[in-house]
Every structure is written in C-alpha cells, then in structure tokens.
mmCIF file of C-alpha atoms in Angstrom:
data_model
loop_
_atom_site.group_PDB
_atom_site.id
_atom_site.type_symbol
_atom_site.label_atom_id
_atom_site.label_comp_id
_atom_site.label_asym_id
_atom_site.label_seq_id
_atom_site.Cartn_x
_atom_site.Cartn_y
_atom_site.Cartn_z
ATOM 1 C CA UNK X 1 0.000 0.000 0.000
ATOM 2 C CA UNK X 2 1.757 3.576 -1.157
ATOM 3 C CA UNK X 3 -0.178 6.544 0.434
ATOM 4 C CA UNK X 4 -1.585 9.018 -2.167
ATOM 5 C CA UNK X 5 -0.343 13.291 -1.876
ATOM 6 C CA UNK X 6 -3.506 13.924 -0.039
ATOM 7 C CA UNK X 7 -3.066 11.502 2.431
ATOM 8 C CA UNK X 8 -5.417 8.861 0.731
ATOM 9 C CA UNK X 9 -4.070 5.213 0.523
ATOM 10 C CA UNK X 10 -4.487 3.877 -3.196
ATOM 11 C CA UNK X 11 -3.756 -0.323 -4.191
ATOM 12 C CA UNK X 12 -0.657 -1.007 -4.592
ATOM 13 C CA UNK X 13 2.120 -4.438 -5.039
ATOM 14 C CA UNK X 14 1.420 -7.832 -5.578
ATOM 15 C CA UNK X 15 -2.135 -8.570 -3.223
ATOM 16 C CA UNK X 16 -3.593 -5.405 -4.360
ATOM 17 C CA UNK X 17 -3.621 -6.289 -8.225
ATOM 18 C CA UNK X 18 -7.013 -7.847 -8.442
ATOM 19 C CA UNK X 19 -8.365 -4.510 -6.340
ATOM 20 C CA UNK X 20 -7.014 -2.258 -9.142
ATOM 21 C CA UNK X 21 -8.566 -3.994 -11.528
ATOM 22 C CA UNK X 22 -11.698 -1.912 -11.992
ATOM 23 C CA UNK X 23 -9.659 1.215 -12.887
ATOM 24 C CA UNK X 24 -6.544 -0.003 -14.908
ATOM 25 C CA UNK X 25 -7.307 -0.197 -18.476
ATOM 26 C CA UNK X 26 -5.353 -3.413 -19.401
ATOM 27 C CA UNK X 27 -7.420 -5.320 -16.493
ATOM 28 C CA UNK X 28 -10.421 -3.330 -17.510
ATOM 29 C CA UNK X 29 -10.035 -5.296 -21.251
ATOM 30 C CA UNK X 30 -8.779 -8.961 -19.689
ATOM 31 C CA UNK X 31 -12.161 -8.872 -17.735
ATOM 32 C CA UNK X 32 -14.460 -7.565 -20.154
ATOM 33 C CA UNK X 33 -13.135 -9.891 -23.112
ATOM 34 C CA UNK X 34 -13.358 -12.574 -20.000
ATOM 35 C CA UNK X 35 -16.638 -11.911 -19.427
ATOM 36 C CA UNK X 36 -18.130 -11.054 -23.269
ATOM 37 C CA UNK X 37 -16.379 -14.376 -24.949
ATOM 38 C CA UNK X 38 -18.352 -16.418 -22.164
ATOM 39 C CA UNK X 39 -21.308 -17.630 -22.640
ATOM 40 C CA UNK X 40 -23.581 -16.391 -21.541
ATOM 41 C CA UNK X 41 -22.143 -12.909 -21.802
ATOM 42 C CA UNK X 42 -20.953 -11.259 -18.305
ATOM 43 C CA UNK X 43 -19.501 -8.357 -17.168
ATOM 44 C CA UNK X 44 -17.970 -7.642 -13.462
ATOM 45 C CA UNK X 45 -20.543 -5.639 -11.525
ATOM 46 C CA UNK X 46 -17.344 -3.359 -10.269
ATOM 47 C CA UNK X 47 -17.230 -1.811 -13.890
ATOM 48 C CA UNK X 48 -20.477 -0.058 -13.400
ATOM 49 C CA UNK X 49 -19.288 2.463 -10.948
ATOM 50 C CA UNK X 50 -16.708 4.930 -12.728
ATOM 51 C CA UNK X 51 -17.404 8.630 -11.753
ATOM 52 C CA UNK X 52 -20.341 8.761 -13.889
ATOM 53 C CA UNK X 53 -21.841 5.639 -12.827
ATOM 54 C CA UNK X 54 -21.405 6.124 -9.192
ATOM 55 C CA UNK X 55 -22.693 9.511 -9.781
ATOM 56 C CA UNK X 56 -25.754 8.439 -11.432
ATOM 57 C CA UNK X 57 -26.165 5.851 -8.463
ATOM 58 C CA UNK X 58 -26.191 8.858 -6.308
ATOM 59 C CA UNK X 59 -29.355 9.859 -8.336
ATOM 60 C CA UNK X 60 -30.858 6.543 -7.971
ATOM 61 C CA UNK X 61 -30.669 6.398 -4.542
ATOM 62 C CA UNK X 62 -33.361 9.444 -4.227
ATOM 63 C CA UNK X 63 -35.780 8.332 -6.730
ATOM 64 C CA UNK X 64 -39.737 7.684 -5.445
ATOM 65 C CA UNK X 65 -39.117 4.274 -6.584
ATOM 66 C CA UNK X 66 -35.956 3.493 -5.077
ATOM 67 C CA UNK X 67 -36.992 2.374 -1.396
ATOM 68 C CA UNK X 68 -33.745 0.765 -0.258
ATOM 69 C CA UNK X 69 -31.875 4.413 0.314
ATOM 70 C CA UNK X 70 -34.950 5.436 2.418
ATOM 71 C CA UNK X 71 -35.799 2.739 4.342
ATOM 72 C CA UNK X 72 -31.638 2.093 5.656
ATOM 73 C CA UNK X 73 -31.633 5.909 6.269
ATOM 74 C CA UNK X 74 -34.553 5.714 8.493
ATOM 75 C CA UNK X 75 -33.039 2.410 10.524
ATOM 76 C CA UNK X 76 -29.913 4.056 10.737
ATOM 77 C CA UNK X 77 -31.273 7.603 12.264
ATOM 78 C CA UNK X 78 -32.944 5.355 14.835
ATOM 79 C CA UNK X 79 -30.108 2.759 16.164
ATOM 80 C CA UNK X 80 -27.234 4.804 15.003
ATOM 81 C CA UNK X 81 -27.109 5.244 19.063
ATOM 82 C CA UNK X 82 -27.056 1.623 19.657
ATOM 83 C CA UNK X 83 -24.489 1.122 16.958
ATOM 84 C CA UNK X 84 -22.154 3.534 18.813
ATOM 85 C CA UNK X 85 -22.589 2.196 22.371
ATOM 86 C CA UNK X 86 -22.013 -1.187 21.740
ATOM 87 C CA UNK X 87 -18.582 -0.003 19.112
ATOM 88 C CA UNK X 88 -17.090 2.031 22.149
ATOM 89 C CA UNK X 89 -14.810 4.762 21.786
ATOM 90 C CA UNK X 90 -12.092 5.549 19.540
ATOM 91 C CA UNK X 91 -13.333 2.959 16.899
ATOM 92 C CA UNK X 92 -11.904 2.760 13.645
ATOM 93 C CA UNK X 93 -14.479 2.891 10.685
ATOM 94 C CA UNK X 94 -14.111 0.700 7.783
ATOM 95 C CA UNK X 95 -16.343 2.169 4.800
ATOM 96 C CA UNK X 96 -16.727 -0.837 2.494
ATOM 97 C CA UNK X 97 -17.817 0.591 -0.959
ATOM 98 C CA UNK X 98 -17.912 4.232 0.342
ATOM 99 C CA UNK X 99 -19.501 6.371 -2.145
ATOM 100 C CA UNK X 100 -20.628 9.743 -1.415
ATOM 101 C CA UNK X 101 -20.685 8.621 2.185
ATOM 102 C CA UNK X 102 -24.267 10.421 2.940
ATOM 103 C CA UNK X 103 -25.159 6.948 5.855
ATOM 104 C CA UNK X 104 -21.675 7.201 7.107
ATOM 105 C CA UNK X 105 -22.299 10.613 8.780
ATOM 106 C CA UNK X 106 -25.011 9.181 10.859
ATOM 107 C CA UNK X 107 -22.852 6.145 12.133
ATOM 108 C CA UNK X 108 -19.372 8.789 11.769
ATOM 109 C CA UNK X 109 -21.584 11.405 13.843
ATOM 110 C CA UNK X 110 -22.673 9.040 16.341
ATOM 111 C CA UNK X 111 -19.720 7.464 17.287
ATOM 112 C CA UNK X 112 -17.292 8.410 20.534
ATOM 113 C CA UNK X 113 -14.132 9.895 19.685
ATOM 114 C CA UNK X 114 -13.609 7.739 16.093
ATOM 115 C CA UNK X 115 -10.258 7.622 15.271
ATOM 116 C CA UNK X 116 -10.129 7.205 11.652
ATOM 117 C CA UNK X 117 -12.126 6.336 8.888
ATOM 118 C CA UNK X 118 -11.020 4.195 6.001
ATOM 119 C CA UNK X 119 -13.706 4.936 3.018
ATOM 120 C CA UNK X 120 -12.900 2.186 0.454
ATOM 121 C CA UNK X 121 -14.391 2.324 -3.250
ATOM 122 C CA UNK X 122 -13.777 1.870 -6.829
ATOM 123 C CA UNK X 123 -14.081 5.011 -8.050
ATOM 124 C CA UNK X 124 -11.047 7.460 -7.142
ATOM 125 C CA UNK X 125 -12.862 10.559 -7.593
ATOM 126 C CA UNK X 126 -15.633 10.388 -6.084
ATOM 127 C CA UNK X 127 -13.497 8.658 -3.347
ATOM 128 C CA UNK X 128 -11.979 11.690 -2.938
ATOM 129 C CA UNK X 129 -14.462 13.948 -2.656
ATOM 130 C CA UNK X 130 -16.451 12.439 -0.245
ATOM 131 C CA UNK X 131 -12.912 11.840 1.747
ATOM 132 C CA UNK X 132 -12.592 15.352 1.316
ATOM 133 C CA UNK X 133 -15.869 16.700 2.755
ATOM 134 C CA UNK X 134 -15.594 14.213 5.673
ATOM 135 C CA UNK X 135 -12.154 15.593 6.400
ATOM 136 C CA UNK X 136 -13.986 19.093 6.765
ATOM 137 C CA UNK X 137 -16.083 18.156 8.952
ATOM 138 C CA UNK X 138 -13.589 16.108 11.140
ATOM 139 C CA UNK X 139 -10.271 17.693 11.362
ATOM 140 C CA UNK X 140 -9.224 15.620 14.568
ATOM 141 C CA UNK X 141 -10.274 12.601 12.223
ATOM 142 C CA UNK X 142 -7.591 10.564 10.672
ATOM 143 C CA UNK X 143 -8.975 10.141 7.074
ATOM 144 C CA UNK X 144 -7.262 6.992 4.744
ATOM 145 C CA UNK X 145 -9.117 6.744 1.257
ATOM 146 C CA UNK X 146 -8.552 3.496 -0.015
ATOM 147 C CA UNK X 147 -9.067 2.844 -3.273
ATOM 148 C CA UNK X 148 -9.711 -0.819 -4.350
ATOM 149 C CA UNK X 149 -11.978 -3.093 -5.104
ATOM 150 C CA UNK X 150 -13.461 -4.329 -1.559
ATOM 151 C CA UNK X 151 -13.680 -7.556 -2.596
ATOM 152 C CA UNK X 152 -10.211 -8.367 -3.132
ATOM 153 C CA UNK X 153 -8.132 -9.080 -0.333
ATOM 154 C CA UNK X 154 -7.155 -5.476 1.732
ATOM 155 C CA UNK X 155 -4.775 -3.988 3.935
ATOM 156 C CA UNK X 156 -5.081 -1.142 6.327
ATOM 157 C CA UNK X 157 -2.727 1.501 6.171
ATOM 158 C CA UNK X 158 0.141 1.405 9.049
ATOM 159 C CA UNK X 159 -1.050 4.472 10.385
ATOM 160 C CA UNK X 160 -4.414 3.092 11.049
ATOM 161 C CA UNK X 161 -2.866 -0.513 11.998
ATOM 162 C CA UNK X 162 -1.182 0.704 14.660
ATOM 163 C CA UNK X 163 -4.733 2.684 16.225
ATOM 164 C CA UNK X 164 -5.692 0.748 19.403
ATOM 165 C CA UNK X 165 -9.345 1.034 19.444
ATOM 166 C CA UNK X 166 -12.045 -1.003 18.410
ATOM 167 C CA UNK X 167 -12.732 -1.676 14.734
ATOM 168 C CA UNK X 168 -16.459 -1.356 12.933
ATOM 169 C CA UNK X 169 -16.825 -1.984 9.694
ATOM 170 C CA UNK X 170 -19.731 -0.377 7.531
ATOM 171 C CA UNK X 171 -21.722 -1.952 4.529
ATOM 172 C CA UNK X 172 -24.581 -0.180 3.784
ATOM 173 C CA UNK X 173 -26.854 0.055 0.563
ATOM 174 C CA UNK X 174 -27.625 -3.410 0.652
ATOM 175 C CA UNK X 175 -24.041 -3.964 -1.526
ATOM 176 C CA UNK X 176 -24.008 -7.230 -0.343
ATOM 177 C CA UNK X 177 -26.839 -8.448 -2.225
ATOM 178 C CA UNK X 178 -24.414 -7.441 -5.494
ATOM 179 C CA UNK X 179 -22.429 -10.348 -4.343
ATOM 180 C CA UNK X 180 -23.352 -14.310 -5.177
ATOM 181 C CA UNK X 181 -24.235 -16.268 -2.045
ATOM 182 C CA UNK X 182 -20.745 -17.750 -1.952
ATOM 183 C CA UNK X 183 -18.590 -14.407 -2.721
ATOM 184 C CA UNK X 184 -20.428 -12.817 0.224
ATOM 185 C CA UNK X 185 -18.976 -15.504 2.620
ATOM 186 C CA UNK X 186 -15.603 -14.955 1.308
ATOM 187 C CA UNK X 187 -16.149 -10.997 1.430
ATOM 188 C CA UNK X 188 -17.279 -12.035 5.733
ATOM 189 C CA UNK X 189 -14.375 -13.784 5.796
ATOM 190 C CA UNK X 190 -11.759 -11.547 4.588
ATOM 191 C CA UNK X 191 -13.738 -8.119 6.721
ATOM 192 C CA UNK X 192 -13.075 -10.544 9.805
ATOM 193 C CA UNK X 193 -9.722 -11.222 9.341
ATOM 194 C CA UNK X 194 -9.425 -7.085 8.634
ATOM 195 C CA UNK X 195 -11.781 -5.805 11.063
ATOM 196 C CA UNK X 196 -9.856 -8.551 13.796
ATOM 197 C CA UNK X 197 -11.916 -11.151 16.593
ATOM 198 C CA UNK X 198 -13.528 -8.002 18.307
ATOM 199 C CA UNK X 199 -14.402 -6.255 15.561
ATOM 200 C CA UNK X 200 -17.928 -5.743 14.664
ATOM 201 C CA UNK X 201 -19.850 -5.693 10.810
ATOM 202 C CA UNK X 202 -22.935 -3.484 10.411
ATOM 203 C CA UNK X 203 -24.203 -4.557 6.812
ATOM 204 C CA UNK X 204 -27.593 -3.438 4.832
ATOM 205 C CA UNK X 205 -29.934 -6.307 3.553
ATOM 206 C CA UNK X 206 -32.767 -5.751 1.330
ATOM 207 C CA UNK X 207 -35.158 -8.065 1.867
ATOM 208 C CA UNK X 208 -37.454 -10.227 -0.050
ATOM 209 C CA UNK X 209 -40.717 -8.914 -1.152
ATOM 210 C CA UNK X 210 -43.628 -8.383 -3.892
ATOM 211 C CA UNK X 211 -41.966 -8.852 -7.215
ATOM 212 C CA UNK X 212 -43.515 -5.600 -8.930
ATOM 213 C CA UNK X 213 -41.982 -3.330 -6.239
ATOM 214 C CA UNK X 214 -38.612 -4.841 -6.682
ATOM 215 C CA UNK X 215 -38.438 -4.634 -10.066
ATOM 216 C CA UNK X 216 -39.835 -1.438 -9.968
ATOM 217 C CA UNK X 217 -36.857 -0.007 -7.612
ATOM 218 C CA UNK X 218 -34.565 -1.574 -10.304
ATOM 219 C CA UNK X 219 -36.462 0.441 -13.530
ATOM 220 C CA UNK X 220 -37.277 3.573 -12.471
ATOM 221 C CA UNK X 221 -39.799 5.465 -15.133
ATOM 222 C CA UNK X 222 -37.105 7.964 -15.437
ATOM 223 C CA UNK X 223 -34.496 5.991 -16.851
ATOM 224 C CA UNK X 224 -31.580 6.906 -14.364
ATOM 225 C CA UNK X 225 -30.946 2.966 -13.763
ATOM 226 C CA UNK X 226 -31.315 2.521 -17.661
ATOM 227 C CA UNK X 227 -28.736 5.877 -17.557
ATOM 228 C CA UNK X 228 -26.618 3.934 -15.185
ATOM 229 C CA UNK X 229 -26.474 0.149 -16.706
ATOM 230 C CA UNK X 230 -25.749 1.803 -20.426
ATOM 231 C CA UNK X 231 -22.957 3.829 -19.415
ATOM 232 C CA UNK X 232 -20.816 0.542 -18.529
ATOM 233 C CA UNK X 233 -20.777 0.547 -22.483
ATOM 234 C CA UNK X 234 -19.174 3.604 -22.419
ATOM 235 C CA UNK X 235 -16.823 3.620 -20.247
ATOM 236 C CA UNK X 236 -15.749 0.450 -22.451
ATOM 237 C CA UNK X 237 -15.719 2.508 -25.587
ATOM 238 C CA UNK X 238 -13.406 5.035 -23.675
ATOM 239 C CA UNK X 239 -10.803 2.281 -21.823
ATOM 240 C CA UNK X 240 -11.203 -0.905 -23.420
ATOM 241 C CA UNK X 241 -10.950 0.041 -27.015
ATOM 242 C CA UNK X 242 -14.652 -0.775 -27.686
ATOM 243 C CA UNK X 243 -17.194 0.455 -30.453
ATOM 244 C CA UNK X 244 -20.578 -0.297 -28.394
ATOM 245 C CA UNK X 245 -23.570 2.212 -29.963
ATOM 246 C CA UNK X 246 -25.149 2.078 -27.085
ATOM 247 C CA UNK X 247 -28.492 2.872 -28.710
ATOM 248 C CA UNK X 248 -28.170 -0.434 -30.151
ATOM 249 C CA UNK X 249 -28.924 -2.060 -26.430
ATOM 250 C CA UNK X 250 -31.568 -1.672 -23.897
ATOM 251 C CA UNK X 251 -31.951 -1.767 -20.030
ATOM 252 C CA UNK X 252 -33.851 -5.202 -18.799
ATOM 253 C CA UNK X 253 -34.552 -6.287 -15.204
ATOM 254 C CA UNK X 254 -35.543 -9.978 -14.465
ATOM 255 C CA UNK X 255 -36.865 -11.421 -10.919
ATOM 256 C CA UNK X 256 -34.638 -15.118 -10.767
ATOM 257 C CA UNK X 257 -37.016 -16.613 -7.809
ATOM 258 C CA UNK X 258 -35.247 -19.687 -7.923
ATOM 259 C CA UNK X 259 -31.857 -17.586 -6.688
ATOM 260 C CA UNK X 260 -33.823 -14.836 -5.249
ATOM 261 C CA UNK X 261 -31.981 -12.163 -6.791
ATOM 262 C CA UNK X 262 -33.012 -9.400 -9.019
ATOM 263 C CA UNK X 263 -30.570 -9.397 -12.570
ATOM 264 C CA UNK X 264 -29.408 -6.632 -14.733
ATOM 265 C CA UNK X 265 -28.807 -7.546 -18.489
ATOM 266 C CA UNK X 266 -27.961 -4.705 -21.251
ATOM 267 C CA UNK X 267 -29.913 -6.438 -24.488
ATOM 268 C CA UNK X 268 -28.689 -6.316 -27.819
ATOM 269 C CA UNK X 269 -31.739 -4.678 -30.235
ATOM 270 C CA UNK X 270 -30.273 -6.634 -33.212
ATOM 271 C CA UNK X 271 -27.291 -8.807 -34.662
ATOM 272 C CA UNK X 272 -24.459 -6.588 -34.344
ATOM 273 C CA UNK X 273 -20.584 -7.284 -34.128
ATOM 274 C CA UNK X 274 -18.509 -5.130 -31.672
ATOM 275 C CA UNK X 275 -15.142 -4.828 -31.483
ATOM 276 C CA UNK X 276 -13.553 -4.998 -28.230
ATOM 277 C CA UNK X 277 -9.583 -4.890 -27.659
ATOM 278 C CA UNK X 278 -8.854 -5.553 -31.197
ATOM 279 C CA UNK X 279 -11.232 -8.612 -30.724
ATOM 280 C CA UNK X 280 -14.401 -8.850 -32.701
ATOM 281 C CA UNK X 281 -17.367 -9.402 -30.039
ATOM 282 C CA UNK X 282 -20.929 -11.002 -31.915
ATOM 283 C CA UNK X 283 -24.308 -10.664 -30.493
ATOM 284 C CA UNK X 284 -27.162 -12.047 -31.431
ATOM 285 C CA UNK X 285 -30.397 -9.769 -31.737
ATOM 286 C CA UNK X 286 -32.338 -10.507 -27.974
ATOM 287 C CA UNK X 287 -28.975 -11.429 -26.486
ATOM 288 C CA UNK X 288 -27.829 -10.277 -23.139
ATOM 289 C CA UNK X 289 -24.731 -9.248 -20.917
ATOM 290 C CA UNK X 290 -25.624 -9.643 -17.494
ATOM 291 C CA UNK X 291 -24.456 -6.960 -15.669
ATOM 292 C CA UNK X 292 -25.301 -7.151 -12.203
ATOM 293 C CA UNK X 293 -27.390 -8.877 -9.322
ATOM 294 C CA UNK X 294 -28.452 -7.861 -6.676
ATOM 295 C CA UNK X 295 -29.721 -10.640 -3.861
ATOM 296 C CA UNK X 296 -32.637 -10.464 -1.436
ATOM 297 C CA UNK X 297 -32.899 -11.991 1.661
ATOM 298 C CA UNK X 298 -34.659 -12.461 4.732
ATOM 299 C CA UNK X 299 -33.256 -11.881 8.424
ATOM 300 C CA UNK X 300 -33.180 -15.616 8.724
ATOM 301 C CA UNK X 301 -31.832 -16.541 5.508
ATOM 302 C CA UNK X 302 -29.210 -13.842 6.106
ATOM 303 C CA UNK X 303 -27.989 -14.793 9.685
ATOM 304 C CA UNK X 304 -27.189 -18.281 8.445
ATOM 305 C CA UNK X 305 -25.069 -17.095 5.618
ATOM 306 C CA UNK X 306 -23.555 -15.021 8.146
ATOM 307 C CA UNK X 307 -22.792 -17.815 9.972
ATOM 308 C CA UNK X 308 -21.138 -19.804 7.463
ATOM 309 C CA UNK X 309 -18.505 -17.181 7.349
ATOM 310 C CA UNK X 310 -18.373 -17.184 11.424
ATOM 311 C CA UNK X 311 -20.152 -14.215 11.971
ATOM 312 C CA UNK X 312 -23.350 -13.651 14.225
ATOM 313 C CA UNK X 313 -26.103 -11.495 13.898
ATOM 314 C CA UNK X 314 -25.942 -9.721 16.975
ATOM 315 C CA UNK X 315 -28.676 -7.771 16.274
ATOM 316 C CA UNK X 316 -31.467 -7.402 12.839
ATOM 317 C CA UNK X 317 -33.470 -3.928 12.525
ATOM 318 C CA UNK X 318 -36.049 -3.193 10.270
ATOM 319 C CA UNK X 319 -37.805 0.121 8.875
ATOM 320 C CA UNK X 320 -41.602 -0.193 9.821
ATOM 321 C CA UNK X 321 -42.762 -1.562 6.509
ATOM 322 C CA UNK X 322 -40.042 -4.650 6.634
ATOM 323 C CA UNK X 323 -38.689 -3.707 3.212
ATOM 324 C CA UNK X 324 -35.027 -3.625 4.440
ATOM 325 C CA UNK X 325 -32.714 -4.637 7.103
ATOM 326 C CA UNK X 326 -29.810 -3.867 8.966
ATOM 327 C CA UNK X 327 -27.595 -6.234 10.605
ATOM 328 C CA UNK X 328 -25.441 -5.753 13.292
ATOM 329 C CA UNK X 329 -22.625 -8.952 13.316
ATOM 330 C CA UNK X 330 -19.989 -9.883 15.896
ATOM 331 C CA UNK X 331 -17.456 -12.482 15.387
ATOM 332 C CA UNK X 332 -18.574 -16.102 16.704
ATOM 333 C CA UNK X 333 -15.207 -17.017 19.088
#
C-alpha cells in the first residue's frame, strides 16, 4: 500500500492487483473480453461504478421508486445510538464501498471519539471527494481513502494498523446483495480477518418482497438505472478500445425466484458485431450481458449465511414496513 499526496491510501504491489482492476485499463479489457467471450455474456458488476456511474447511483438512490436508500436511512437515524454504544470509543471505521458517504455521517456522527475512517471504493474521484468533505467536517479525524476493489483481499494503512481502538466496519446500501451467495462468505471472511476477533460488521440487507416493487426499484420510469447500466458501455468505448452504440442495447430487469436475486442484463436490439480490444465481439439480436445482481434476503436466511462465514447477527433492525434490514454482526469465538 503507497499513500496518495492527499493523504489517501491507493492499491498497490502484488495482493492489491485484483483490487485495481476496476480502474486499470489493461485489467479493464482482460475482464471484459473474460466476461463477453463467455457464454452467456458477463460483465464484473465493479465496472459499473466509474465517476459517472457512481454519480448516477447517487441519483438513484433518491428516486420515489428506489426504497432501499430510504428505508436504511430511516433504521440508521434510529439505532445509530445503539451502533455507537455497543462499538465504544475511539473505533476505527471501515467504509466498504464508500460512495458519497451520505449513511456514514449518521454512524461517523454518532460514534465516541472515532479515530479514523477508512472509506474504500472503486471510483477514485468520487473517493476523494467524499474523503474530502468528511475531512472538513472532522479535522481531529484521521482520514485513509482506499481505493480498491473491496472484494479483493485489503490492507489497512500502518497508520491506522497501529490505532488501538475497536474496529467497525460499515456496509450499507444493501451492496451485499451485489455479491453471489458464496462471494459474500468470502467478502465475511476476509472483513473478519481485517476488522480482527472483536471487531464488529454493520451490513444493509434488502429483503425479499412483492416482485412488482422490486423490479420497480430496479427500472425507475425515469431511466436513471437505464442511464446507469448503459454507461458501462461507455466507459468500455473510452478504456477498453470498444465500439458499443449504445443505442443499439436496452436496459432489462428480471426477478430469478429460484436464486432470489433481481438481474441486470444490457440487451442487444439486433445482430451486431462489436469490437472490443482488437477482438471482434458477436451478439445475437435478444442477447444479453448480465451486468449485475443484486440478492434479497430475509433476516433468517441472512444470519445463516452469516454464519457460514463465522459471523453472528448480533442484532437485525427493520424500517416499519419490513422492506429492508440492517444487521449488526460480531465475530462467533
């Protein structure tokens, strides 16, 4: 790990390689002609969220239709309190998948005496911003950007190593559910072995509910998610050496039941050749690239995956109309 010049720590040496590889351009092609010479067609879910795309995520998160943002908000306002007592004082917060960091104030705010706060996200500018505008707001507050994929295996930066309070790490926005059933137990695993055996995981987990709402949250009448899925083709135009015409696809949502997961899939409107890293890329007219999941579970369901990665579920609060969850784990000695 090589700190950045303002202070921010950015993925660096031989375990941080797979973490750069949502910003590098050479990984950027080896995983999309990985995933678009597959069949069926794939793309990494980590491409999506360039500074455009996490900026139009931003937007998505306050659309009408768009009930996950809300409905964490509201649980966090309420046991933000109860999340601080039971961390203790001079914690060390672990952002995973930061953003623009809006539900981290209320946890960040809450908290006695944090010590630092390690925001960790793809994209390295709006990383920075919202590192930035924390740092404001903090100035006793040590403040270590990280920027990686939080998947990949992490470490902290010595100067927050060597902190001697408690460590809490933070996944809101229901990221999880982005991640299949077995790479969230290996994400648990690895946030145990960083946050340490008294370190505790607060995590947001939509839950499982009536199928037109869900794929309603997912297809907003506005188009931002449309906005959002169709700029992945761009940014592959711009870094991977691709000629997408992005008019040429279309935004779809699907309900899986059977994997109780919602899927995002960019379809091709005809028969159309691309050309992709000097590689030539066919689709077939109704063809898809699926582009992202996102699961759905219910406290139970959850709190035994949990468990298979040695966590508990300390604690499970809900917003008053059950749509979403937050889970409060501790590490099962």
């Amino acid at each position: 790990m090589s700190a950045s010049p303002t202070g921010g720590i950015t993925a660096a040496g031989p375990r941080a390689r797979a973490a750069a590889a949502a910003t590098d351009p050479s990984d950027i092609e080896i995983q999309a002609l990985r995933g678009l010479t597959r069949t069926p067609k794939c793309l990494p879910p980590a491409l999506l969220y360039d500074d455009r795309g996490s900026a139009l995520f931003d937007r998505i998160t306050r659309l009408d239709a768009y009930y996950p943002t809300r409905a964490e908000t509201a649980i966090l306002r309420r046991r933000a309190p109860d999340i601080a007592a039971h961390a203790g004082s001079g914690a060390v917060l672990v952002d995973y998948g930061a953003g623009s960091s809006v539900k981290t104030r209320l946890v960040l705010d809450a908290l006695d005496r944090p010590a630092a706060w390690v925001p960790i996200d793809v994209s390295a500018g709006h990383l920075e911003r919202a590192a930035a505008a924390i740092a404001r707001d903090h100035p006793g507050l040590l403040v270590a950007p990280l920027v990686a994929d939080f998947t990949a295996a992490l470490d902290l930066p010595d100067a927050v190593t060597a902190l001697p309070g408690p460590r809490l790490g933070f996944f809101p926005g229901s990221t999880i559910g982005n991640l299949a059933p077995e790479e969230a137990v290996a994400f648990l695993r690895r946030a145990a072995c960083l946050l340490g055996r008294d370190g505790r995981l607060i995590v947001g987990v939509d839950l499982v509910k009536d199928e037109d709402r869900l794929l309603a949250a997912y297809d907003d009448p506005e188009g931002v998610t449309a906005a959002f899925n169709l700029n992945l083709l761009a940014r592959l135009n711009r870094e991977a050496r691709a000629d997408f015409d992005p008019t040429a696809f279309a935004h779809r949502v699907r309900w899986n039941a059977g994997l109780s997961r919602i899927e995002m899939h960019l379809e091709s409107l005809t028969d159309q050749v691309v050309s992709l890293a000097g590689r030539p890329i066919r689709f077939r007219a109704g063809e898809t690239i699926h582009t992202e999941n996102s699961h759905k579970y219910t406290p139970e369901s959850f709190a035994r995956l949990a468990r298979r990665a040695g966590w508990r579920s300390q604690a499970c609060w809900t917003d008053a109309a059950r749509d979403f969850s937050v889970h409060e784990l501790v590490q099962s000695h």
